[in-house]
Coordinates of C-alpha atoms in Angstrom, one line a residue:
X1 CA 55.4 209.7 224.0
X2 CA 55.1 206.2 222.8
X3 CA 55.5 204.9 219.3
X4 CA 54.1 202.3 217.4
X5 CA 56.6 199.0 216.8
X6 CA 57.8 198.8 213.5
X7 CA 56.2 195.9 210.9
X8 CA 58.5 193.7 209.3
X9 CA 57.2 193.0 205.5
X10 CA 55.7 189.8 206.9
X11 CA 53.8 190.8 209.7
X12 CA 50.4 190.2 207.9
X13 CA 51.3 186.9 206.8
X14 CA 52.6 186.2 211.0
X15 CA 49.1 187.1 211.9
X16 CA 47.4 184.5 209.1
X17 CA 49.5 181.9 210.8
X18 CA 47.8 182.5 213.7
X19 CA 51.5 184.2 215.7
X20 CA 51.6 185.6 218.9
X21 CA 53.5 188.6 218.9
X22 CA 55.2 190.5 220.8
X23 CA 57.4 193.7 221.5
X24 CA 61.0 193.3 220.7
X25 CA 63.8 196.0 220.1
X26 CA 61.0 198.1 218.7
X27 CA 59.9 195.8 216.3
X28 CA 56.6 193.7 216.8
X29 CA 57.7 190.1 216.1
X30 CA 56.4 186.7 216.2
X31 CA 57.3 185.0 218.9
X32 CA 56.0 181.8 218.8
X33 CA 53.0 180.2 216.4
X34 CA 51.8 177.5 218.0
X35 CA 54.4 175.0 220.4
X36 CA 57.6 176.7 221.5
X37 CA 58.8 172.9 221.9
X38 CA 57.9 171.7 218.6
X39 CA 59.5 174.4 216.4
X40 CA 62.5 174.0 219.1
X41 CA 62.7 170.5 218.1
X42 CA 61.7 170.9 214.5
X43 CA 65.0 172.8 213.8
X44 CA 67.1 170.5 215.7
X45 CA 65.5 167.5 213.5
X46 CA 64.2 169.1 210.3
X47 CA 63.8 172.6 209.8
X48 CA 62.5 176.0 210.7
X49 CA 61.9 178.9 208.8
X50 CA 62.6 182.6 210.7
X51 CA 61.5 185.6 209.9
X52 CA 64.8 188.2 211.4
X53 CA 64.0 191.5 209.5
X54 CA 64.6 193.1 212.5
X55 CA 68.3 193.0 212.6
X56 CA 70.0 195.7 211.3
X57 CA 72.0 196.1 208.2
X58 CA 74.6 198.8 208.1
X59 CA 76.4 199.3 204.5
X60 CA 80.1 200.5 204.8
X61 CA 81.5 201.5 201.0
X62 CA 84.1 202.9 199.7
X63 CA 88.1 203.0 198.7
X64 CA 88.9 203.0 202.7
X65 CA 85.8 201.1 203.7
X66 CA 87.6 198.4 205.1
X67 CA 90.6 200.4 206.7
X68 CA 87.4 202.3 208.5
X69 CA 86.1 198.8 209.6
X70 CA 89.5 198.0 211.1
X71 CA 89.6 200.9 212.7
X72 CA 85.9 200.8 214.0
X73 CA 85.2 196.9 215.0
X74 CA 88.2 194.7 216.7
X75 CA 88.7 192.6 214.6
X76 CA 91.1 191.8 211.4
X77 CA 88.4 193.0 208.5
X78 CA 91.2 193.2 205.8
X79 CA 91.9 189.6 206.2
X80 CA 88.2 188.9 205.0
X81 CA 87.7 187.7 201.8
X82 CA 85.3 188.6 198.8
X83 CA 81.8 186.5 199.3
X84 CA 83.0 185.6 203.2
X85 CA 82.1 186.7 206.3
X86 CA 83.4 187.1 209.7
X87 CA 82.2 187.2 213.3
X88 CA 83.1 190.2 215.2
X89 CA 82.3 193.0 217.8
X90 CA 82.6 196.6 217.9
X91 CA 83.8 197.8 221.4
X92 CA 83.7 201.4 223.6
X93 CA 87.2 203.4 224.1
X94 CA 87.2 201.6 227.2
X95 CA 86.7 198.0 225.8
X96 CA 83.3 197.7 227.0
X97 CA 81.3 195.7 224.3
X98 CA 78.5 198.4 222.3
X99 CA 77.6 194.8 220.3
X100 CA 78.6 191.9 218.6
X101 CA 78.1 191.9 214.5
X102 CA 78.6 189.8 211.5
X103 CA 80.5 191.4 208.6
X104 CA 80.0 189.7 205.2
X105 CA 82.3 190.9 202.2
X106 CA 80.0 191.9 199.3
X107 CA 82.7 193.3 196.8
X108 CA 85.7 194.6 196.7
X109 CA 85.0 198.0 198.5
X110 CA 81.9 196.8 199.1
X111 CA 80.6 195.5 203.2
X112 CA 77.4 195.0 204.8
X113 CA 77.1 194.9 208.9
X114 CA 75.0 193.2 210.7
X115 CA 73.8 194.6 214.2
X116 CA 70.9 193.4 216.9
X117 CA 68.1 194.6 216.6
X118 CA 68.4 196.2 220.2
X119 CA 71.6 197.9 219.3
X120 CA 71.7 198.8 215.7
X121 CA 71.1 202.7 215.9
X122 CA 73.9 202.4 218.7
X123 CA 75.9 200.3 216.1
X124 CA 75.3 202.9 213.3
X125 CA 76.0 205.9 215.0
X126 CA 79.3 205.1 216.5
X127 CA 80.3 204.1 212.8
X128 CA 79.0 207.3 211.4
X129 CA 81.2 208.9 213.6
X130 CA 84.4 206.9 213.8
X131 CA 84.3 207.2 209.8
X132 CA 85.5 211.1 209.7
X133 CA 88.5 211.4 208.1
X134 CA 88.3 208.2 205.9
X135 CA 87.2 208.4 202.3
X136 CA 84.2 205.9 203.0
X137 CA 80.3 206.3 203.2
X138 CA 78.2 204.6 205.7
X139 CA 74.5 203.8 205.0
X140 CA 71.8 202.3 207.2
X141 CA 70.2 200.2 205.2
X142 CA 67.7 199.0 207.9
X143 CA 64.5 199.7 205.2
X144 CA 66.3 198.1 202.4
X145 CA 66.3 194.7 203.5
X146 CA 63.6 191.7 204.7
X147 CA 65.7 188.7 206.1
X148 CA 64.4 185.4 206.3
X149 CA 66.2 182.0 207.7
X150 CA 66.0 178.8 207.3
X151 CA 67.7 176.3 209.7
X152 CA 68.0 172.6 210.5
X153 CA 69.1 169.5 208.7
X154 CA 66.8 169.7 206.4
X155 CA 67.4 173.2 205.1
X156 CA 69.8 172.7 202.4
X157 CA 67.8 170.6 199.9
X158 CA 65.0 172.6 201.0
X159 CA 66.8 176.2 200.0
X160 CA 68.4 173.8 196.8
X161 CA 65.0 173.5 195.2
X162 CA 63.9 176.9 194.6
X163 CA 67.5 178.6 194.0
X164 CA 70.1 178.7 191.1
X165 CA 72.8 179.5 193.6
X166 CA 75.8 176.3 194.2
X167 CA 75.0 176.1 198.4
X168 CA 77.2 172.6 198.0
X169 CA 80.6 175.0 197.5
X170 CA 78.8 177.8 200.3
X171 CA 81.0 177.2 203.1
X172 CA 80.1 178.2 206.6
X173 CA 80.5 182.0 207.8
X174 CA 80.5 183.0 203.7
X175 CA 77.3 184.5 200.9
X176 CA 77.0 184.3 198.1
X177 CA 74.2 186.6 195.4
X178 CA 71.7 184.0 193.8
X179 CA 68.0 183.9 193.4
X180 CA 65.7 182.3 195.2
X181 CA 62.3 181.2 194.5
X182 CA 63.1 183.7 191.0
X183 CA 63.7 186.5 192.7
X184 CA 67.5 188.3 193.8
X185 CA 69.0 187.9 197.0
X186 CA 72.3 187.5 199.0
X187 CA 72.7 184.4 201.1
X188 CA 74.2 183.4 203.8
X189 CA 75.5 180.5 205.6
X190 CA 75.1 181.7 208.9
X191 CA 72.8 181.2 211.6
X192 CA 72.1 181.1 215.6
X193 CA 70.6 178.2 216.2
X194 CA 73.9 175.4 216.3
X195 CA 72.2 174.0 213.2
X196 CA 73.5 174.2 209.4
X197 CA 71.2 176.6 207.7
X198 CA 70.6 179.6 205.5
X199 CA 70.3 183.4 205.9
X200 CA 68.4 185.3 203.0
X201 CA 69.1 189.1 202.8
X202 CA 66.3 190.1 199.9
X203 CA 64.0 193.0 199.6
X204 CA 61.0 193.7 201.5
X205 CA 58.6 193.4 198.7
X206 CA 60.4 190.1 197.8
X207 CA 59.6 188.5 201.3
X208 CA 56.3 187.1 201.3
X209 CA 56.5 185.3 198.1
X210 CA 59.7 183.8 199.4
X211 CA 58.9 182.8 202.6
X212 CA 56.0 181.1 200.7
X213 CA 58.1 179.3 198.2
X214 CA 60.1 177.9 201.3
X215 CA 56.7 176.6 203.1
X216 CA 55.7 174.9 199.9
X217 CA 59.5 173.1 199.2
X218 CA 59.8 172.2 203.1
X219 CA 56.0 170.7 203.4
X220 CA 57.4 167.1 202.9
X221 CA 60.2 167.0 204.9
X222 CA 58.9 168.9 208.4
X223 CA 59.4 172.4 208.1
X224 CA 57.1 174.8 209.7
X225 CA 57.7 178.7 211.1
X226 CA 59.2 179.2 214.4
X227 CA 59.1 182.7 216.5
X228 CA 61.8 184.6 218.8
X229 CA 61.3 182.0 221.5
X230 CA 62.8 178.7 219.8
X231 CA 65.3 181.1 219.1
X232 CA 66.6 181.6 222.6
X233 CA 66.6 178.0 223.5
X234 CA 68.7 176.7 220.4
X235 CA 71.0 179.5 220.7
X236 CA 71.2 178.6 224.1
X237 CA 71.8 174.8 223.5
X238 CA 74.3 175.9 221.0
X239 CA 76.7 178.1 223.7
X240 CA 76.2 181.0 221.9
X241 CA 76.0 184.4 223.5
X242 CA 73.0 186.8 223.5
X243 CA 73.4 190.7 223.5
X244 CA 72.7 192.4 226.7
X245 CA 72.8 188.6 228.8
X246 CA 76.1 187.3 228.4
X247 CA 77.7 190.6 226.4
X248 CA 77.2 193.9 227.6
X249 CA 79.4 197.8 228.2
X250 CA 80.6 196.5 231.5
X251 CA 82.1 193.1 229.9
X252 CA 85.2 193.9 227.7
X253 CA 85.4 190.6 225.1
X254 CA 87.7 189.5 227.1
X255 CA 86.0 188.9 230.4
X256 CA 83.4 187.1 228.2
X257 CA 85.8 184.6 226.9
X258 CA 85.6 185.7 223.3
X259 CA 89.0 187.4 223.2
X260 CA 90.1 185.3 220.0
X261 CA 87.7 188.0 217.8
X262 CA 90.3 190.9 218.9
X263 CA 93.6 191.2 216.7
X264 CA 96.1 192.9 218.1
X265 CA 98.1 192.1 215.3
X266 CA 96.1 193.9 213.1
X267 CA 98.2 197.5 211.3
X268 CA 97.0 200.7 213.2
X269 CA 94.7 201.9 215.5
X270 CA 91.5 200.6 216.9
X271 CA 89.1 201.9 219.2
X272 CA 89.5 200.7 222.5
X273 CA 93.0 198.8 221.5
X274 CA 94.6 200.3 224.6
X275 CA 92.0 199.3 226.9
X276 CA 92.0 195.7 225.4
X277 CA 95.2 195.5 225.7
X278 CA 95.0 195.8 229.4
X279 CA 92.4 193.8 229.8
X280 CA 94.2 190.5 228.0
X281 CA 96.9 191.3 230.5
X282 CA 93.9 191.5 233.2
X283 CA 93.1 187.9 232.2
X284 CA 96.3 186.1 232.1
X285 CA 97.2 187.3 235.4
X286 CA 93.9 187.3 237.2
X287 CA 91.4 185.7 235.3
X288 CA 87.8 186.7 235.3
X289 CA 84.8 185.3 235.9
X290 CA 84.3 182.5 233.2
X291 CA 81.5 181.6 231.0
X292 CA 80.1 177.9 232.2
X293 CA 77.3 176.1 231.3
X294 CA 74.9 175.1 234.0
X295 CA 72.7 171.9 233.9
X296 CA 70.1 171.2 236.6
X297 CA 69.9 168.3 238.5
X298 CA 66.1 169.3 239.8
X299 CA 63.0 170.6 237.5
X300 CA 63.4 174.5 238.6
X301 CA 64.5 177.2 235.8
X302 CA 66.9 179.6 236.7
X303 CA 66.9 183.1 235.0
X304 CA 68.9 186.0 234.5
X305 CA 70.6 187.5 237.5
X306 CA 69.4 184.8 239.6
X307 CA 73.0 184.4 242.0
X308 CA 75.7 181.2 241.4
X309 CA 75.8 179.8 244.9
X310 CA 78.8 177.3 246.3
X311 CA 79.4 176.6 250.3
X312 CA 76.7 179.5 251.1
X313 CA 79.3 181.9 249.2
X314 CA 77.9 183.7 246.0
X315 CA 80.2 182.7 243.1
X316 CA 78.5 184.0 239.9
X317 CA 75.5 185.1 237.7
X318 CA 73.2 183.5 235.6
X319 CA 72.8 185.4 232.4
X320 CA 70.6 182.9 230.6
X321 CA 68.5 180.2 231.5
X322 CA 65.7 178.4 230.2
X323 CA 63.9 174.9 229.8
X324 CA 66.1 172.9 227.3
X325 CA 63.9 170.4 224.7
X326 CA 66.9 168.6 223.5
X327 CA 68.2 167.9 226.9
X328 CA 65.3 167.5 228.7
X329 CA 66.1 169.7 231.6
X330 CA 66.8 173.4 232.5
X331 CA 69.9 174.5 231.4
X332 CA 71.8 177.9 232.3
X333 CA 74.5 180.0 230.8
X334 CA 76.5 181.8 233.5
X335 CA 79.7 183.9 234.8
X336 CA 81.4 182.0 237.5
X337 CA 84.8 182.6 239.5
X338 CA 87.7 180.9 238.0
X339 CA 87.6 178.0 241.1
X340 CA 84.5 176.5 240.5
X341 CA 84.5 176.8 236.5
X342 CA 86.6 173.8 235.8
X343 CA 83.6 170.9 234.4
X344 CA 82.2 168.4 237.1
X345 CA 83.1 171.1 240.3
X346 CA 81.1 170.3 243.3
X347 CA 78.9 171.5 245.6
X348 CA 77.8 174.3 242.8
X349 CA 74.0 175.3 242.9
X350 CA 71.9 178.0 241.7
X351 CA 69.9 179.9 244.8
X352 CA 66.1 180.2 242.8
X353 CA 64.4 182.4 245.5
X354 CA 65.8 181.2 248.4
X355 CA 66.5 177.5 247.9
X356 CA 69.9 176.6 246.4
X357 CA 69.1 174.3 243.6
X358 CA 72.0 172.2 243.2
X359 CA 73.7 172.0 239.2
X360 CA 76.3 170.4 237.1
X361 CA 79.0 172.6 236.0
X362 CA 79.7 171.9 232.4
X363 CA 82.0 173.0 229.1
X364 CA 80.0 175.1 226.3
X365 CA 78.0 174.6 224.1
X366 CA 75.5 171.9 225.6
X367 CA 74.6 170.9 222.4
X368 CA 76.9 170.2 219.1
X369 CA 75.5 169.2 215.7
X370 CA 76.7 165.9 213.7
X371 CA 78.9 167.3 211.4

């Protein structure tokens, strides 16, 4: 029996704008309003505006809220400070990767994860359960929130002239509670786009009249809305990984190069600590497949699970690729084996159907912002 997507709070408003929609993680979503290029390059040059009310907010409270998280997620949680926030991922017993997350800190027993959209029920379930036994309470609070984001250069003094909050002392990865455009809301410099911008955590009702108030204070200076699509190619500019591509239960964070988010040296018990533990042995003996970048030499766009080719061998696996506007040439994100990873190999080349595209090897991300 099939059921209808959910509605974020600004799906009428998408529609006015002229959006094409589509189907994502159960959630109809824009994904692009007019050029997929031009909102690509208005964030890298000015600013977008996102609507993300599809992710999925998980509250964790309590006195042993945060003992529950280090127990629950792989990473360090007690080391997070009031009003910060903190990259991390939340793995199986056997150190397979059930998603990645941001926490943010909201008070002193007081946290608020954030799951994808394709993985929050997965996320909040395996919290429910891993909290028995600790005096905490876990709430999905999926319904309470809209979340809106503004990216690109020019997104701080546009966010500056409609709130009270001080986003000159908001450092990176850290939210702060402030209004915007009058009305309350948490936010957050975060983002997944490479670019310096804004998250806004506010309530559903609260969304449309903010989103306006944004269009109006960004008119001058370039900003216009940007779908799912844009997305995908900054985030893949910017190196960073994507949820079921480059992270998935067969990769342990470890085989995906992102074995600084687990802390061993973290007191107690985690889940999956003993199979992590092998598995950063695993890699410094034998070391997986690596993450590489992959630029293209010809015009032809590689996709997912499209084969890594070198001297008619298979090496790797594209797990993203796509057209890149800033570049101005398909670009790939894949796992390769440790001998042809190193930056500049030769004789590496993508095999698109049958033909064996040749590509530069290259060190993520392919694109870093001017600080």
């Amino acid at each position: 029996m099939s059921t209808a997507p959910r509605l974020t709070a600004l799906d009428t408003l998408h529609r006015s704008l002229g959006a094409t929609m589509t189907d994502f993680a159960g959630w109809d979503m824009p994904l692009r309003y007019a050029s997929e290029r031009d909102e690509h390059n208005a964030v890298r040059t000015k600013a977008g505006l996102f609507d993300l009310s599809h992710m999925g907010e998980i509250t964790v409270t309590g006195p042993q809220a945060v003992d529950l998280l280090d127990y629950a997620l792989v990473g360090n949680i007690s080391t997070v400070g009031n009003g910060r926030a903190r990259y991390t991922m939340i793995c199986q017993e056997d150190g397979g990767i059930l998603d990645d997350l941001i926490v943010y800190r909201l008070g002193e027993t007081e946290y608020m994860v954030v799951a994808n959209a394709s993985n929050a029920q997965i996320v909040l379930d395996a919290l429910v359960a891993r909290a028995e036994g600790f005096d905490a309470e876990v709430r999905d609070d999926r319904d309470a929130y809209a979340l809106i984001a503004v990216q690109g250069p020019e997104s701080p003094g546009i966010l500056k002239s409609i709130t009270d909050a001080d986003l000159d002392g908001l450092k990176y990865y850290a939210g702060l509670p402030g209004t915007v455009a009058g009305v309350p809301a948490l936010i957050a410099r975060t983002g997944y786009t490479g670019e310096d911008g804004f998250e806004l955590f506010l309530k559903p009702e609260h969304a449309e009249g903010v989103w306006t108030a944004l269009t109006e204070a960004g008119a001058g200076v370039g900003l216009i809305p940007c779908g799912l699509s844009c997305r995908d190619t900054l985030r893949l500019e910017a190196g960073m990984p994507l949820y079921g591509h480059e992270l998935t239960t067969a990769l342990t964070p470890f085989d995906a190069g992102l074995g600084r988010v687990v802390k061993f040296e973290k007191p107690g018990d985690f889940v999956g600590r003993k199979a992590l533990e092998a598995a950063a042995e695993r890699a410094e003996t034998a070391p997986p497949r690596k993450l590489v970048g992959l630029i293209a030499e010809g015009r032809r766009v590689p996709r997912a699970g499209f084969p890594v080719v070198s001297g008619g061998e298979v090496v790797g696996e594209i797990t993203s690729g796509a057209p890149s506007p800033t570049l101005g040439k398909p670009i790939a994100i894949a796992y390769v084996d440790a001998a042809h990873a190193a930056p500049g190999t030769a004789g590496v080349g993508v095999d698109i159907r049958g033909t064996h595209e040749p590509y530069e090897v290259v060190a993520l991300p392919f694109y870093k912002r001017q600080k």
